[in-house]
GROMACS .gro file of C-alpha atoms in nm:
model
  330
    1UNK     CA    1   6.015   9.341  10.641
    2UNK     CA    2   6.186   9.158  10.359
    3UNK     CA    3   6.543   9.055  10.306
    4UNK     CA    4   6.757   8.862  10.068
    5UNK     CA    5   6.932   8.544  10.156
    6UNK     CA    6   7.308   8.562  10.148
    7UNK     CA    7   7.467   8.344   9.884
    8UNK     CA    8   7.771   8.124   9.938
    9UNK     CA    9   8.086   8.317  10.016
   10UNK     CA   10   8.382   8.240   9.790
   11UNK     CA   11   8.695   8.224  10.003
   12UNK     CA   12   8.991   8.343   9.801
   13UNK     CA   13   9.326   8.194   9.912
   14UNK     CA   14   9.513   8.492   9.763
   15UNK     CA   15   9.331   8.767   9.954
   16UNK     CA   16   9.351   8.825  10.328
   17UNK     CA   17   9.297   9.110  10.571
   18UNK     CA   18   9.560   9.192  10.831
   19UNK     CA   19   9.491   9.354  11.169
   20UNK     CA   20   9.742   9.638  11.133
   21UNK     CA   21   9.641  10.000  11.067
   22UNK     CA   22   9.849  10.318  11.025
   23UNK     CA   23   9.698  10.475  11.339
   24UNK     CA   24   9.776  10.174  11.557
   25UNK     CA   25  10.111  10.067  11.415
   26UNK     CA   26  10.305  10.354  11.256
   27UNK     CA   27  10.541  10.518  11.505
   28UNK     CA   28  10.722  10.854  11.483
   29UNK     CA   29  11.064  10.840  11.319
   30UNK     CA   30  11.375  10.803  11.531
   31UNK     CA   31  11.538  11.071  11.314
   32UNK     CA   32  11.337  11.302  11.089
   33UNK     CA   33  11.473  11.411  10.751
   34UNK     CA   34  11.459  11.783  10.677
   35UNK     CA   35  11.236  11.933  10.404
   36UNK     CA   36  11.522  11.974  10.154
   37UNK     CA   37  11.634  11.618  10.217
   38UNK     CA   38  11.283  11.488  10.151
   39UNK     CA   39  11.251  11.682   9.826
   40UNK     CA   40  11.592  11.557   9.713
   41UNK     CA   41  11.488  11.200   9.777
   42UNK     CA   42  11.164  11.238   9.582
   43UNK     CA   43  11.344  11.399   9.287
   44UNK     CA   44  11.609  11.127   9.288
   45UNK     CA   45  11.337  10.859   9.291
   46UNK     CA   46  11.163  11.022   8.994
   47UNK     CA   47  11.489  11.025   8.798
   48UNK     CA   48  11.549  10.656   8.873
   49UNK     CA   49  11.192  10.575   8.768
   50UNK     CA   50  11.234  10.761   8.439
   51UNK     CA   51  11.562  10.584   8.376
   52UNK     CA   52  11.385  10.258   8.454
   53UNK     CA   53  11.136  10.320   8.173
   54UNK     CA   54  11.416  10.338   7.918
   55UNK     CA   55  11.583  10.033   8.065
   56UNK     CA   56  11.256   9.839   8.068
   57UNK     CA   57  11.190   9.913   7.702
   58UNK     CA   58  11.545   9.813   7.610
   59UNK     CA   59  11.540   9.484   7.803
   60UNK     CA   60  11.194   9.350   7.718
   61UNK     CA   61  11.349   9.107   7.469
   62UNK     CA   62  11.653   9.029   7.682
   63UNK     CA   63  11.713   8.695   7.851
   64UNK     CA   64  11.556   8.640   8.189
   65UNK     CA   65  11.885   8.609   8.378
   66UNK     CA   66  12.032   8.928   8.232
   67UNK     CA   67  11.706   9.116   8.286
   68UNK     CA   68  11.692   9.003   8.649
   69UNK     CA   69  12.045   9.131   8.712
   70UNK     CA   70  11.960   9.469   8.558
   71UNK     CA   71  11.642   9.485   8.767
   72UNK     CA   72  11.846   9.404   9.077
   73UNK     CA   73  12.076   9.700   9.017
   74UNK     CA   74  11.786   9.932   8.932
   75UNK     CA   75  11.591   9.828   9.246
   76UNK     CA   76  11.893   9.905   9.464
   77UNK     CA   77  11.926  10.248   9.305
   78UNK     CA   78  11.558  10.328   9.362
   79UNK     CA   79  11.570  10.217   9.724
   80UNK     CA   80  11.885  10.420   9.781
   81UNK     CA   81  11.717  10.723   9.625
   82UNK     CA   82  11.436  10.683   9.879
   83UNK     CA   83  11.692  10.667  10.160
   84UNK     CA   84  11.680  10.291  10.219
   85UNK     CA   85  11.988  10.072  10.242
   86UNK     CA   86  11.957   9.698  10.182
   87UNK     CA   87  12.138   9.453  10.406
   88UNK     CA   88  12.139   9.080  10.338
   89UNK     CA   89  12.230   8.812  10.588
   90UNK     CA   90  12.211   8.435  10.561
   91UNK     CA   91  12.126   8.162  10.803
   92UNK     CA   92  12.443   7.960  10.876
   93UNK     CA   93  12.287   7.654  10.718
   94UNK     CA   94  12.238   7.840  10.394
   95UNK     CA   95  12.600   7.800  10.289
   96UNK     CA   96  12.677   7.477  10.471
   97UNK     CA   97  12.520   7.134  10.462
   98UNK     CA   98  12.177   7.206  10.612
   99UNK     CA   99  11.980   6.977  10.836
  100UNK     CA  100  11.612   6.886  10.786
  101UNK     CA  101  11.366   7.106  10.968
  102UNK     CA  102  11.300   6.941  11.308
  103UNK     CA  103  10.927   7.023  11.294
  104UNK     CA  104  10.872   6.842  10.965
  105UNK     CA  105  11.021   6.492  10.924
  106UNK     CA  106  10.909   6.475  10.560
  107UNK     CA  107  11.105   6.784  10.461
  108UNK     CA  108  11.462   6.800  10.343
  109UNK     CA  109  11.693   7.093  10.285
  110UNK     CA  110  11.841   7.173   9.948
  111UNK     CA  111  12.187   7.332   9.973
  112UNK     CA  112  12.156   7.566   9.680
  113UNK     CA  113  12.271   7.929   9.682
  114UNK     CA  114  12.047   8.208   9.554
  115UNK     CA  115  12.042   8.254   9.181
  116UNK     CA  116  12.134   7.891   9.097
  117UNK     CA  117  11.829   7.728   8.942
  118UNK     CA  118  11.461   7.809   8.988
  119UNK     CA  119  11.319   7.846   9.337
  120UNK     CA  120  11.016   7.991   9.510
  121UNK     CA  121  11.138   8.267   9.742
  122UNK     CA  122  10.875   8.337  10.011
  123UNK     CA  123  10.883   8.613  10.272
  124UNK     CA  124  10.666   8.802  10.517
  125UNK     CA  125  10.484   9.102  10.370
  126UNK     CA  126  10.523   9.451  10.518
  127UNK     CA  127  10.517   9.712  10.244
  128UNK     CA  128  10.485   9.800   9.878
  129UNK     CA  129  10.864   9.824   9.900
  130UNK     CA  130  10.899   9.450   9.963
  131UNK     CA  131  10.918   9.338   9.596
  132UNK     CA  132  11.185   9.603   9.535
  133UNK     CA  133  11.384   9.488   9.838
  134UNK     CA  134  11.368   9.123   9.738
  135UNK     CA  135  11.451   9.202   9.375
  136UNK     CA  136  11.751   9.401   9.499
  137UNK     CA  137  11.861   9.101   9.703
  138UNK     CA  138  11.818   8.807   9.465
  139UNK     CA  139  11.781   8.814   9.082
  140UNK     CA  140  11.419   8.709   9.053
  141UNK     CA  141  11.069   8.762   8.914
  142UNK     CA  142  10.806   8.896   9.157
  143UNK     CA  143  10.437   8.812   9.155
  144UNK     CA  144  10.196   9.103   9.119
  145UNK     CA  145   9.821   9.140   9.098
  146UNK     CA  146   9.680   9.179   8.749
  147UNK     CA  147   9.546   9.531   8.819
  148UNK     CA  148   9.898   9.667   8.843
  149UNK     CA  149   9.950   9.577   8.480
  150UNK     CA  150   9.678   9.826   8.389
  151UNK     CA  151   9.874  10.125   8.523
  152UNK     CA  152  10.067  10.280   8.228
  153UNK     CA  153  10.396  10.363   8.402
  154UNK     CA  154  10.400  10.058   8.627
  155UNK     CA  155  10.303   9.831   8.339
  156UNK     CA  156  10.614   9.925   8.142
  157UNK     CA  157  10.843   9.891   8.443
  158UNK     CA  158  10.688   9.559   8.537
  159UNK     CA  159  10.721   9.418   8.186
  160UNK     CA  160  11.088   9.513   8.179
  161UNK     CA  161  11.155   9.340   8.511
  162UNK     CA  162  10.975   9.018   8.421
  163UNK     CA  163  10.688   9.048   8.670
  164UNK     CA  164  10.440   8.759   8.671
  165UNK     CA  165  10.085   8.893   8.681
  166UNK     CA  166   9.815   8.687   8.852
  167UNK     CA  167   9.443   8.740   8.898
  168UNK     CA  168   9.379   8.755   9.274
  169UNK     CA  169   9.013   8.857   9.248
  170UNK     CA  170   8.866   8.537   9.104
  171UNK     CA  171   8.910   8.199   9.270
  172UNK     CA  172   8.850   8.034   8.934
  173UNK     CA  173   9.175   8.191   8.808
  174UNK     CA  174   9.381   8.014   9.077
  175UNK     CA  175   9.484   7.712   8.862
  176UNK     CA  176   9.613   7.945   8.590
  177UNK     CA  177   9.808   8.149   8.845
  178UNK     CA  178   9.969   7.836   8.988
  179UNK     CA  179  10.051   7.714   8.637
  180UNK     CA  180  10.214   8.049   8.552
  181UNK     CA  181  10.442   8.027   8.855
  182UNK     CA  182  10.512   7.658   8.785
  183UNK     CA  183  10.626   7.732   8.430
  184UNK     CA  184  10.857   8.010   8.551
  185UNK     CA  185  11.012   7.779   8.809
  186UNK     CA  186  11.059   7.503   8.552
  187UNK     CA  187  11.234   7.755   8.328
  188UNK     CA  188  11.489   7.814   8.606
  189UNK     CA  189  11.355   8.147   8.734
  190UNK     CA  190  11.345   8.244   9.099
  191UNK     CA  191  10.995   8.371   9.178
  192UNK     CA  192  10.915   8.599   9.473
  193UNK     CA  193  10.588   8.547   9.660
  194UNK     CA  194  10.435   8.683   9.980
  195UNK     CA  195  10.202   8.401  10.088
  196UNK     CA  196  10.032   8.594  10.370
  197UNK     CA  197   9.825   8.766  10.102
  198UNK     CA  198   9.825   9.091  10.301
  199UNK     CA  199  10.064   9.321  10.482
  200UNK     CA  200  10.153   9.348  10.851
  201UNK     CA  201  10.345   9.627  11.022
  202UNK     CA  202  10.661   9.420  11.072
  203UNK     CA  203  10.619   9.341  11.443
  204UNK     CA  204  10.424   9.027  11.361
  205UNK     CA  205  10.299   8.831  11.062
  206UNK     CA  206  10.005   8.628  10.939
  207UNK     CA  207   9.967   8.270  10.822
  208UNK     CA  208  10.111   8.154  10.491
  209UNK     CA  209   9.841   8.050  10.249
  210UNK     CA  210   9.938   7.724  10.076
  211UNK     CA  211   9.814   7.793   9.721
  212UNK     CA  212  10.139   7.924   9.573
  213UNK     CA  213  10.342   7.637   9.724
  214UNK     CA  214  10.169   7.400   9.483
  215UNK     CA  215  10.374   7.560   9.204
  216UNK     CA  216  10.699   7.462   9.375
  217UNK     CA  217  10.575   7.105   9.422
  218UNK     CA  218  10.459   7.077   9.060
  219UNK     CA  219  10.789   7.218   8.932
  220UNK     CA  220  11.005   7.013   9.168
  221UNK     CA  221  11.160   7.341   9.285
  222UNK     CA  222  11.299   7.435   9.623
  223UNK     CA  223  11.127   7.684   9.853
  224UNK     CA  224  11.356   7.948  10.005
  225UNK     CA  225  11.211   8.119  10.312
  226UNK     CA  226  11.327   8.472  10.388
  227UNK     CA  227  11.257   8.716  10.669
  228UNK     CA  228  11.213   9.081  10.575
  229UNK     CA  229  11.258   9.358  10.836
  230UNK     CA  230  11.279   9.735  10.824
  231UNK     CA  231  11.497   9.901  11.084
  232UNK     CA  232  11.595  10.243  11.214
  233UNK     CA  233  11.927  10.194  11.384
  234UNK     CA  234  11.888   9.899  11.622
  235UNK     CA  235  11.509   9.915  11.634
  236UNK     CA  236  11.238   9.758  11.422
  237UNK     CA  237  11.073  10.034  11.220
  238UNK     CA  238  10.710  10.054  11.116
  239UNK     CA  239  10.768  10.361  10.900
  240UNK     CA  240  10.778  10.155  10.579
  241UNK     CA  241  10.469   9.949  10.647
  242UNK     CA  242  10.172   9.977  10.410
  243UNK     CA  243   9.871   9.854  10.604
  244UNK     CA  244   9.498   9.904  10.650
  245UNK     CA  245   9.359  10.208  10.469
  246UNK     CA  246   9.702  10.362  10.419
  247UNK     CA  247   9.754  10.538  10.085
  248UNK     CA  248  10.058  10.492   9.863
  249UNK     CA  249  10.130  10.866   9.873
  250UNK     CA  250  10.116  10.881  10.253
  251UNK     CA  251  10.344  10.580  10.280
  252UNK     CA  252  10.590  10.726  10.029
  253UNK     CA  253  10.607  11.060  10.210
  254UNK     CA  254  10.656  10.879  10.540
  255UNK     CA  255  10.949  10.683  10.399
  256UNK     CA  256  11.122  10.985  10.250
  257UNK     CA  257  11.082  11.171  10.581
  258UNK     CA  258  11.266  10.900  10.779
  259UNK     CA  259  11.643  10.885  10.815
  260UNK     CA  260  11.865  10.578  10.857
  261UNK     CA  261  11.618  10.325  10.716
  262UNK     CA  262  11.759   9.979  10.652
  263UNK     CA  263  11.580   9.690  10.481
  264UNK     CA  264  11.725   9.369  10.623
  265UNK     CA  265  11.671   9.037  10.447
  266UNK     CA  266  11.764   8.706  10.609
  267UNK     CA  267  11.779   8.409  10.373
  268UNK     CA  268  11.721   8.060  10.511
  269UNK     CA  269  11.818   7.722  10.375
  270UNK     CA  270  11.606   7.608  10.079
  271UNK     CA  271  11.358   7.330  10.152
  272UNK     CA  272  11.192   7.059   9.945
  273UNK     CA  273  10.942   6.797  10.048
  274UNK     CA  274  11.066   6.439  10.046
  275UNK     CA  275  10.826   6.200   9.865
  276UNK     CA  276  10.575   6.071  10.120
  277UNK     CA  277  10.265   5.992   9.917
  278UNK     CA  278  10.076   6.290  10.062
  279UNK     CA  279   9.777   6.428   9.878
  280UNK     CA  280   9.831   6.752   9.689
  281UNK     CA  281   9.653   6.974   9.940
  282UNK     CA  282   9.833   6.808  10.230
  283UNK     CA  283  10.175   6.847  10.066
  284UNK     CA  284  10.136   7.216   9.993
  285UNK     CA  285   9.995   7.283  10.340
  286UNK     CA  286  10.296   7.106  10.495
  287UNK     CA  287  10.540   7.305  10.283
  288UNK     CA  288  10.363   7.630  10.374
  289UNK     CA  289  10.389   7.548  10.747
  290UNK     CA  290  10.761   7.471  10.721
  291UNK     CA  291  10.836   7.796  10.540
  292UNK     CA  292  10.612   8.001  10.769
  293UNK     CA  293  10.779   7.858  11.081
  294UNK     CA  294  11.123   7.967  10.961
  295UNK     CA  295  11.009   8.314  10.859
  296UNK     CA  296  10.803   8.366  11.176
  297UNK     CA  297  11.097   8.266  11.396
  298UNK     CA  298  11.306   8.536  11.232
  299UNK     CA  299  11.038   8.804  11.271
  300UNK     CA  300  10.956   8.725  11.634
  301UNK     CA  301  11.316   8.667  11.745
  302UNK     CA  302  11.431   8.993  11.589
  303UNK     CA  303  11.147   9.196  11.741
  304UNK     CA  304  11.193   9.048  12.089
  305UNK     CA  305  11.569   9.099  12.074
  306UNK     CA  306  11.528   9.467  11.982
  307UNK     CA  307  11.266   9.515  12.256
  308UNK     CA  308  11.503   9.372  12.516
  309UNK     CA  309  11.780   9.603  12.397
  310UNK     CA  310  11.551   9.906  12.430
  311UNK     CA  311  11.451   9.801  12.784
  312UNK     CA  312  11.817   9.761  12.882
  313UNK     CA  313  11.899  10.109  12.753
  314UNK     CA  314  11.597  10.251  12.938
  315UNK     CA  315  11.709  10.084  13.263
  316UNK     CA  316  12.051  10.238  13.227
  317UNK     CA  317  11.915  10.587  13.163
  318UNK     CA  318  11.636  10.621  13.422
  319UNK     CA  319  11.768  10.786  13.742
  320UNK     CA  320  11.722  10.577  14.054
  321UNK     CA  321  11.648  10.257  13.866
  322UNK     CA  322  11.877   9.978  13.980
  323UNK     CA  323  11.976   9.688  13.759
  324UNK     CA  324  12.040   9.342  13.892
  325UNK     CA  325  12.399   9.232  13.856
  326UNK     CA  326  12.543   8.883  13.870
  327UNK     CA  327  12.740   8.814  14.190
  328UNK     CA  328  13.115   8.831  14.160
  329UNK     CA  329  13.297   8.501  14.152
  330UNK     CA  330  13.506   8.432  14.464
   0.00000   0.00000   0.00000
């Protein structure tokens, strides 16, 4: 019996595999849209996409800031056509003088509002809708894998919105990808990245890979963590997730069949690393941990809060189930 020896495995910091699958994670909708409603949503989305082609062609030579604002409006229209409302909230420290993150003494906050100067905006990754949601929230340029640029329709839309294409398949292309993001940040652009490198269903998240954070360090730009959630009413929704072997068509049909979907984005205070003499790999790993901790706290806190609310409602509705009450004050 003969065999071949396995060669060295190249670990790619851009590519990861998450544990979520459609069968395990996708739940039935809280409210199902009717057939006519679903068709109307799909037709409206097609119309917005076609309009986007014309807009993309007209804005290819436009300035980055103006193009980002147009993309922001277009992304909101497309999400609305699909039945998704976008809601943005901000951590209190985002608009006041923020304090350094307690878990990282070598980090400092940068009190800058979205859209003022270049920044690396990083968030947890749930769905193919995420870049649209973030673009609808903050004028920005998303990262996308190079293969998307080979799709005729998507290529035109992406070019019009200022997408930065990176090669995620080859580890040797990593320095060029980091340099591309660095140049965009130095030019004053806000760049959207999803450092997990894969998608989760929204009830948890993976680790942030540090590679893209090197661009923020090289450009001297702030990192702005953001938590992204999809909700149906008061509950976390997994209807928008795009995980495992899910297909784009199946995910799209699932979204259009769900009523009352809300994409909620929470923006946290921007963070920069204070000079400490750390090595490059140590600095970017530290920055990744700081950003991940803020985003993870938002994901976990939100999910646990919604779970507690569901349990309280269940306690109130189940006959014969008694709830503990605080004793009355004398």
